[in-house]
């Protein structure tokens, strides 16, 4: 009888799957029948059943049911790509300064989280560079929207323990622009990891430790960080343009009051979202972020705008 157990898919390349199981990491092959889960290829974060054969080799026999998945539509490939399975939350990492917060990217990342029904955590690193001790200006609006904000500083260690608590026991997609200190945070909370800090060439997300297919990093207290470079290139292709307003949480209570049921909140008369922008209760900036994603979603559908 082969020995059977379950494990978590950390990474895979060329048919070899790295599986995490009770503190151990092993390499497995994949049995033909288990190559897909509900029509989708195996992804990092998948929980799998593994059997160890008498010769010591291991193979995945089954992909266990997923609780969630983070995916993106690729216009080029014209199909959905599962970036990670069983994701619990998205942590979007930015810096108080250097680089200045890219709020457009933040809005895109928050939209991805909302479209997947995942909670989002905004990490603001480099708090030593912040002018004051509280949440730096551009982020204050997100506190008002109800997003959780966690300030950190790798220089002083402030906030890192709180961050570990937030990450513990969960699968967190850990993302954000280059240079904000993601690798530094990981090195600080996982000293044995030794990621390269501040190296050029990381921009592509294809450094030594990050493959384009992504990677799951086990946390000491349980849980995983998912490094999925693909989320940076999220395109709303495949998102119904009419559904996009739901990705902007403050739009949701307003869309029901638009005059037209199919309102896209761009220039329509009687649009409740535009009225809210006009009276300042929805920020122009958020509306602009919405319009840029809307255009992309419409382009992907072949609308002319
Ligand atoms: N002042 C300051 N610099 C930091 C902090 N965290 C990281 N850095 C620096 O920011 C630069 C980019 O860090 P890195 O971890 O490579 O960023 P990544 O591209 O997001 O992985 C490096 O020079 C780090 O030393 C911090 O809390 N404060
Ligand atoms: Mg890095
Ligand atoms: Zn509207």
Coordinates of C-alpha atoms and ligand atoms in Angstrom, one line a residue:
X1 CA 0.0 0.0 0.0
X2 CA 1.4 3.4 -0.9
X3 CA 1.6 5.9 1.9
X4 CA -0.9 8.8 1.4
X5 CA -1.0 12.3 2.7
X6 CA -2.0 15.8 1.8
X7 CA 0.2 18.8 1.0
X8 CA 0.2 22.3 -0.4
X9 CA 1.6 23.2 -3.9
X10 CA 4.4 25.7 -3.4
X11 CA 5.8 25.9 -6.9
X12 CA 6.2 24.0 -10.1
X13 CA 8.4 23.9 -13.1
X14 CA 8.6 21.4 -15.9
X15 CA 6.3 18.8 -14.4
X16 CA 7.9 18.8 -11.0
X17 CA 5.7 20.1 -8.1
X18 CA 7.2 21.3 -4.8
X19 CA 4.8 20.3 -2.1
X20 CA 4.8 21.5 1.5
X21 CA 3.6 18.9 4.0
X22 CA 3.9 19.0 7.8
X23 CA 7.0 21.1 7.8
X24 CA 8.7 19.2 5.0
X25 CA 9.1 20.0 1.3
X26 CA 9.1 17.3 -1.3
X27 CA 9.1 17.0 -5.1
X28 CA 6.2 15.2 -6.7
X29 CA 5.1 14.3 -10.2
X30 CA 1.5 14.7 -11.3
X31 CA -0.8 11.8 -12.2
X32 CA -2.6 12.4 -15.5
X33 CA -6.0 12.3 -13.9
X34 CA -5.1 15.1 -11.4
X35 CA -3.8 17.5 -14.0
X36 CA -6.8 19.7 -13.7
X37 CA -9.2 21.0 -11.0
X38 CA -12.7 21.7 -12.3
X39 CA -11.1 22.2 -15.8
X40 CA -8.3 24.5 -14.5
X41 CA -4.7 23.5 -14.2
X42 CA -3.1 22.9 -10.8
X43 CA -2.1 26.2 -9.2
X44 CA 0.2 27.3 -6.4
X45 CA -1.9 27.2 -3.2
X46 CA -3.7 24.0 -4.2
X47 CA -4.2 21.4 -1.5
X48 CA -3.4 18.0 -3.1
X49 CA -3.5 14.4 -2.2
X50 CA -0.1 12.7 -2.6
X51 CA 1.0 9.1 -2.6
X52 CA 4.5 7.8 -1.9
X53 CA 5.3 4.8 -4.0
X54 CA 7.4 1.9 -2.8
X55 CA 10.4 3.3 -4.8
X56 CA 10.2 6.5 -2.7
X57 CA 8.9 8.7 -5.5
X58 CA 5.8 10.9 -4.8
X59 CA 3.0 11.8 -7.0
X60 CA -0.1 13.9 -6.8
X61 CA -3.3 11.9 -7.2
X62 CA -5.9 14.5 -6.6
X63 CA -6.5 18.2 -6.3
X64 CA -8.7 18.9 -3.2
X65 CA -11.6 21.4 -3.5
X66 CA -10.6 25.0 -3.6
X67 CA -12.1 27.7 -1.4
X68 CA -11.1 30.5 -3.7
X69 CA -8.9 31.3 -6.6
X70 CA -7.2 34.4 -7.9
X71 CA -7.1 34.6 -11.7
X72 CA -6.5 36.9 -14.5
X73 CA -7.6 37.0 -18.1
X74 CA -4.9 37.4 -20.5
X75 CA -5.9 39.2 -23.6
X76 CA -3.0 37.7 -25.4
X77 CA -3.8 34.2 -24.5
X78 CA -7.5 34.7 -24.6
X79 CA -8.0 32.5 -21.6
X80 CA -8.2 32.6 -17.9
X81 CA -5.0 32.0 -15.9
X82 CA -5.3 30.8 -12.3
X83 CA -2.5 32.7 -10.4
X84 CA -3.1 31.1 -7.0
X85 CA -5.7 28.8 -5.3
X86 CA -7.2 29.0 -1.8
X87 CA -6.1 32.6 -1.4
X88 CA -7.5 34.2 1.8
X89 CA -6.4 37.8 1.4
X90 CA -4.4 40.3 -0.7
X91 CA -1.7 42.4 0.9
X92 CA -0.8 45.4 -1.2
X93 CA 2.6 46.8 -0.1
X94 CA 3.5 50.5 -0.7
X95 CA 6.0 52.9 0.7
X96 CA 5.3 56.1 2.6
X97 CA 7.9 57.6 0.3
X98 CA 10.6 56.5 -2.2
X99 CA 8.9 55.5 -4.3
X100 CA 5.9 57.9 -3.9
X101 CA 2.6 55.9 -3.5
X102 CA 1.3 54.8 -6.9
X103 CA -2.4 55.1 -6.0
X104 CA -3.5 54.0 -9.5
X105 CA -1.8 50.7 -9.0
X106 CA -3.3 50.5 -5.4
X107 CA -6.8 51.0 -6.9
X108 CA -6.1 48.2 -9.4
X109 CA -4.9 45.8 -6.8
X110 CA -7.9 46.6 -4.5
X111 CA -10.2 46.1 -7.5
X112 CA -8.7 42.6 -8.1
X113 CA -9.3 41.8 -4.5
X114 CA -12.9 43.0 -4.6
X115 CA -13.6 41.2 -7.8
X116 CA -12.4 38.0 -6.2
X117 CA -14.3 38.7 -2.9
X118 CA -11.0 38.7 -1.0
X119 CA -10.2 41.1 1.9
X120 CA -7.3 43.5 1.2
X121 CA -4.7 44.7 3.6
X122 CA -2.7 47.8 2.7
X123 CA 0.9 47.7 4.1
X124 CA 2.7 51.1 4.2
X125 CA 6.4 50.4 4.6
X126 CA 9.3 52.9 5.1
X127 CA 7.4 54.7 7.8
X128 CA 10.7 56.2 8.9
X129 CA 10.4 58.4 5.7
X130 CA 6.9 59.5 6.6
X131 CA 6.5 63.1 7.6
X132 CA 4.2 62.3 10.5
X133 CA 3.5 59.3 12.5
X134 CA 0.0 58.6 11.3
X135 CA -1.2 57.2 7.9
X136 CA 0.5 59.2 5.1
X137 CA -1.8 61.5 3.2
X138 CA -2.6 59.6 0.0
X139 CA -3.7 56.6 2.1
X140 CA -6.0 58.4 4.5
X141 CA -8.9 58.1 2.0
X142 CA -8.6 54.3 2.0
X143 CA -9.0 54.2 5.8
X144 CA -12.3 56.0 5.2
X145 CA -13.3 53.4 2.6
X146 CA -12.8 50.8 5.3
X147 CA -9.6 49.2 4.1
X148 CA -7.2 47.9 6.8
X149 CA -3.9 49.8 6.8
X150 CA -0.8 48.5 8.5
X151 CA 2.3 50.8 8.7
X152 CA 5.7 49.0 8.9
X153 CA 9.3 50.0 8.9
X154 CA 12.1 47.5 8.2
X155 CA 14.6 50.0 9.5
X156 CA 13.1 50.0 13.1
X157 CA 11.2 46.8 12.9
X158 CA 8.0 48.7 13.7
X159 CA 4.8 46.9 12.6
X160 CA 6.5 43.7 11.5
X161 CA 5.1 41.6 14.4
X162 CA 1.6 43.0 13.7
X163 CA 2.1 42.0 10.1
X164 CA 3.1 38.5 11.0
X165 CA -0.1 38.2 13.1
X166 CA -2.2 39.4 10.1
X167 CA -0.5 36.8 7.8
X168 CA -0.5 33.9 10.2
X169 CA -2.5 30.8 9.2
X170 CA -3.6 32.4 5.9
X171 CA -2.6 32.4 2.3
X172 CA -1.8 36.0 1.4
X173 CA -1.0 37.4 -2.0
X174 CA 1.9 39.7 -1.2
X175 CA 2.3 42.3 -3.9
X176 CA 3.1 45.9 -4.7
X177 CA 5.4 48.0 -6.9
X178 CA 9.2 47.5 -7.1
X179 CA 11.3 49.2 -4.5
X180 CA 8.8 49.5 -1.7
X181 CA 10.6 46.9 0.5
X182 CA 8.8 43.7 -0.1
X183 CA 11.9 41.6 -0.1
X184 CA 13.2 43.5 2.9
X185 CA 10.0 42.7 4.8
X186 CA 10.3 39.0 3.9
X187 CA 13.9 38.9 5.0
X188 CA 13.0 40.6 8.3
X189 CA 10.2 38.2 9.1
X190 CA 11.8 35.1 7.6
X191 CA 15.6 35.5 8.3
X192 CA 16.5 32.2 6.7
X193 CA 15.0 33.2 3.3
X194 CA 17.8 35.6 2.1
X195 CA 16.0 37.3 -0.8
X196 CA 18.0 39.8 -2.7
X197 CA 17.2 43.4 -1.7
X198 CA 17.2 46.3 -4.0
X199 CA 18.5 44.4 -7.0
X200 CA 17.7 45.6 -10.5
X201 CA 16.1 43.1 -12.8
X202 CA 13.5 42.4 -10.1
X203 CA 11.2 44.7 -12.0
X204 CA 10.2 41.9 -14.3
X205 CA 9.3 39.8 -11.3
X206 CA 11.6 37.1 -12.6
X207 CA 14.4 37.3 -10.1
X208 CA 16.0 34.3 -8.6
X209 CA 13.2 33.5 -6.2
X210 CA 10.2 34.6 -8.3
X211 CA 9.2 32.7 -11.4
X212 CA 6.5 34.0 -13.6
X213 CA 4.4 31.1 -12.5
X214 CA 4.6 32.3 -8.9
X215 CA 5.7 30.8 -5.7
X216 CA 4.3 30.1 -2.2
X217 CA 6.5 30.9 0.8
X218 CA 5.6 29.0 4.0
X219 CA 5.5 31.2 7.2
X220 CA 6.9 29.9 10.4
X221 CA 3.6 30.3 12.3
X222 CA 1.6 28.6 9.6
X223 CA 0.2 30.2 6.5
X224 CA 1.9 31.2 3.3
X225 CA 2.8 34.3 1.3
X226 CA 2.0 34.0 -2.4
X227 CA 4.3 35.8 -4.8
X228 CA 2.4 36.0 -8.0
X229 CA 4.0 38.5 -10.4
X230 CA 1.0 38.1 -12.7
X231 CA -1.3 40.1 -10.4
X232 CA 0.7 43.2 -11.3
X233 CA -0.4 42.9 -14.9
X234 CA -4.0 42.3 -14.0
X235 CA -6.3 43.3 -16.9
X236 CA -10.0 43.4 -16.5
X237 CA -10.4 41.4 -19.6
X238 CA -13.2 39.0 -19.0
X239 CA -14.8 41.2 -16.4
X240 CA -18.3 42.3 -17.5
X241 CA -18.0 46.1 -17.8
X242 CA -21.3 46.4 -15.9
X243 CA -19.7 44.5 -13.0
X244 CA -16.7 46.7 -12.7
X245 CA -18.3 49.3 -10.5
X246 CA -18.5 46.6 -7.8
X247 CA -14.8 46.5 -7.6
X248 CA -15.0 50.1 -6.2
X249 CA -16.6 49.5 -2.8
X250 CA -17.9 53.1 -2.3
X251 CA -19.7 52.9 -5.7
X252 CA -21.8 49.9 -4.7
X253 CA -24.5 51.6 -2.6
X254 CA -24.9 54.2 -5.3
X255 CA -25.2 52.2 -8.5
X256 CA -28.7 51.2 -7.6
X257 CA -29.8 54.8 -7.8
X258 CA -28.5 55.5 -11.3
X259 CA -31.3 56.3 -13.8
X260 CA -30.3 53.6 -16.2
X261 CA -29.9 50.0 -15.0
X262 CA -27.0 49.5 -17.5
X263 CA -25.3 52.8 -16.4
X264 CA -21.5 52.6 -16.8
X265 CA -21.0 55.7 -14.6
X266 CA -19.1 57.6 -17.3
X267 CA -21.3 60.4 -18.7
X268 CA -24.9 59.1 -18.4
X269 CA -27.6 61.5 -17.2
X270 CA -29.0 60.7 -13.8
X271 CA -25.8 58.7 -12.8
X272 CA -25.7 58.5 -9.0
X273 CA -21.9 57.8 -9.0
X274 CA -21.2 60.9 -11.1
X275 CA -23.4 62.9 -8.7
X276 CA -21.4 61.6 -5.8
X277 CA -18.2 62.6 -7.6
X278 CA -19.7 66.1 -8.2
X279 CA -20.6 66.6 -4.5
X280 CA -17.2 65.2 -3.4
X281 CA -18.5 62.1 -1.6
X282 CA -16.7 59.9 -4.1
X283 CA -13.1 61.0 -5.0
X284 CA -12.3 62.0 -8.5
X285 CA -9.2 60.0 -8.3
X286 CA -11.1 56.8 -7.6
X287 CA -13.5 57.5 -10.4
X288 CA -10.6 58.0 -12.8
X289 CA -9.2 54.7 -11.7
X290 CA -12.5 53.1 -12.4
X291 CA -12.7 54.7 -15.9
X292 CA -9.3 53.4 -16.9
X293 CA -10.3 49.9 -15.9
X294 CA -13.7 50.3 -17.6
X295 CA -12.0 51.2 -20.8
X296 CA -9.7 48.2 -20.6
X297 CA -12.7 45.9 -19.9
X298 CA -14.6 47.4 -22.9
X299 CA -11.6 47.1 -25.2
X300 CA -11.3 43.5 -24.3
X301 CA -14.9 42.9 -25.2
X302 CA -14.4 44.6 -28.5
X303 CA -16.4 47.8 -27.8
X304 CA -15.3 50.9 -29.5
X305 CA -15.0 53.9 -27.1
Ligands
LIG1 N1 14.2 53.9 4.6 C1 13.7 52.7 4.5 N2 14.2 51.9 3.4 C2 13.7 50.7 3.3 C3 12.8 50.1 4.2 N3 12.5 48.9 3.7 C4 13.3 48.6 2.6 N4 14.0 49.7 2.4 C5 15.0 49.9 1.2 O1 14.2 50.0 0.0 C6 15.0 49.5 -1.1 C7 14.1 48.5 -1.9 O2 13.9 47.4 -1.0 P1 13.4 45.9 -1.6 O3 13.2 45.1 -0.4 O4 14.4 45.4 -2.6 O5 12.1 46.3 -2.3 P2 11.1 45.4 -3.3 O6 11.5 45.8 -4.7 O7 9.7 45.8 -2.9 O8 11.4 44.0 -2.9 C8 16.2 48.9 -0.5 O9 17.3 49.8 -0.6 C9 15.9 48.7 1.0 O10 17.0 48.7 1.8 C10 12.3 50.9 5.3 O11 11.5 50.5 6.1 N5 12.8 52.2 5.3
LIG2 MG1 11.9 42.4 -4.1
LIG3 ZN1 -24.2 55.5 -13.0

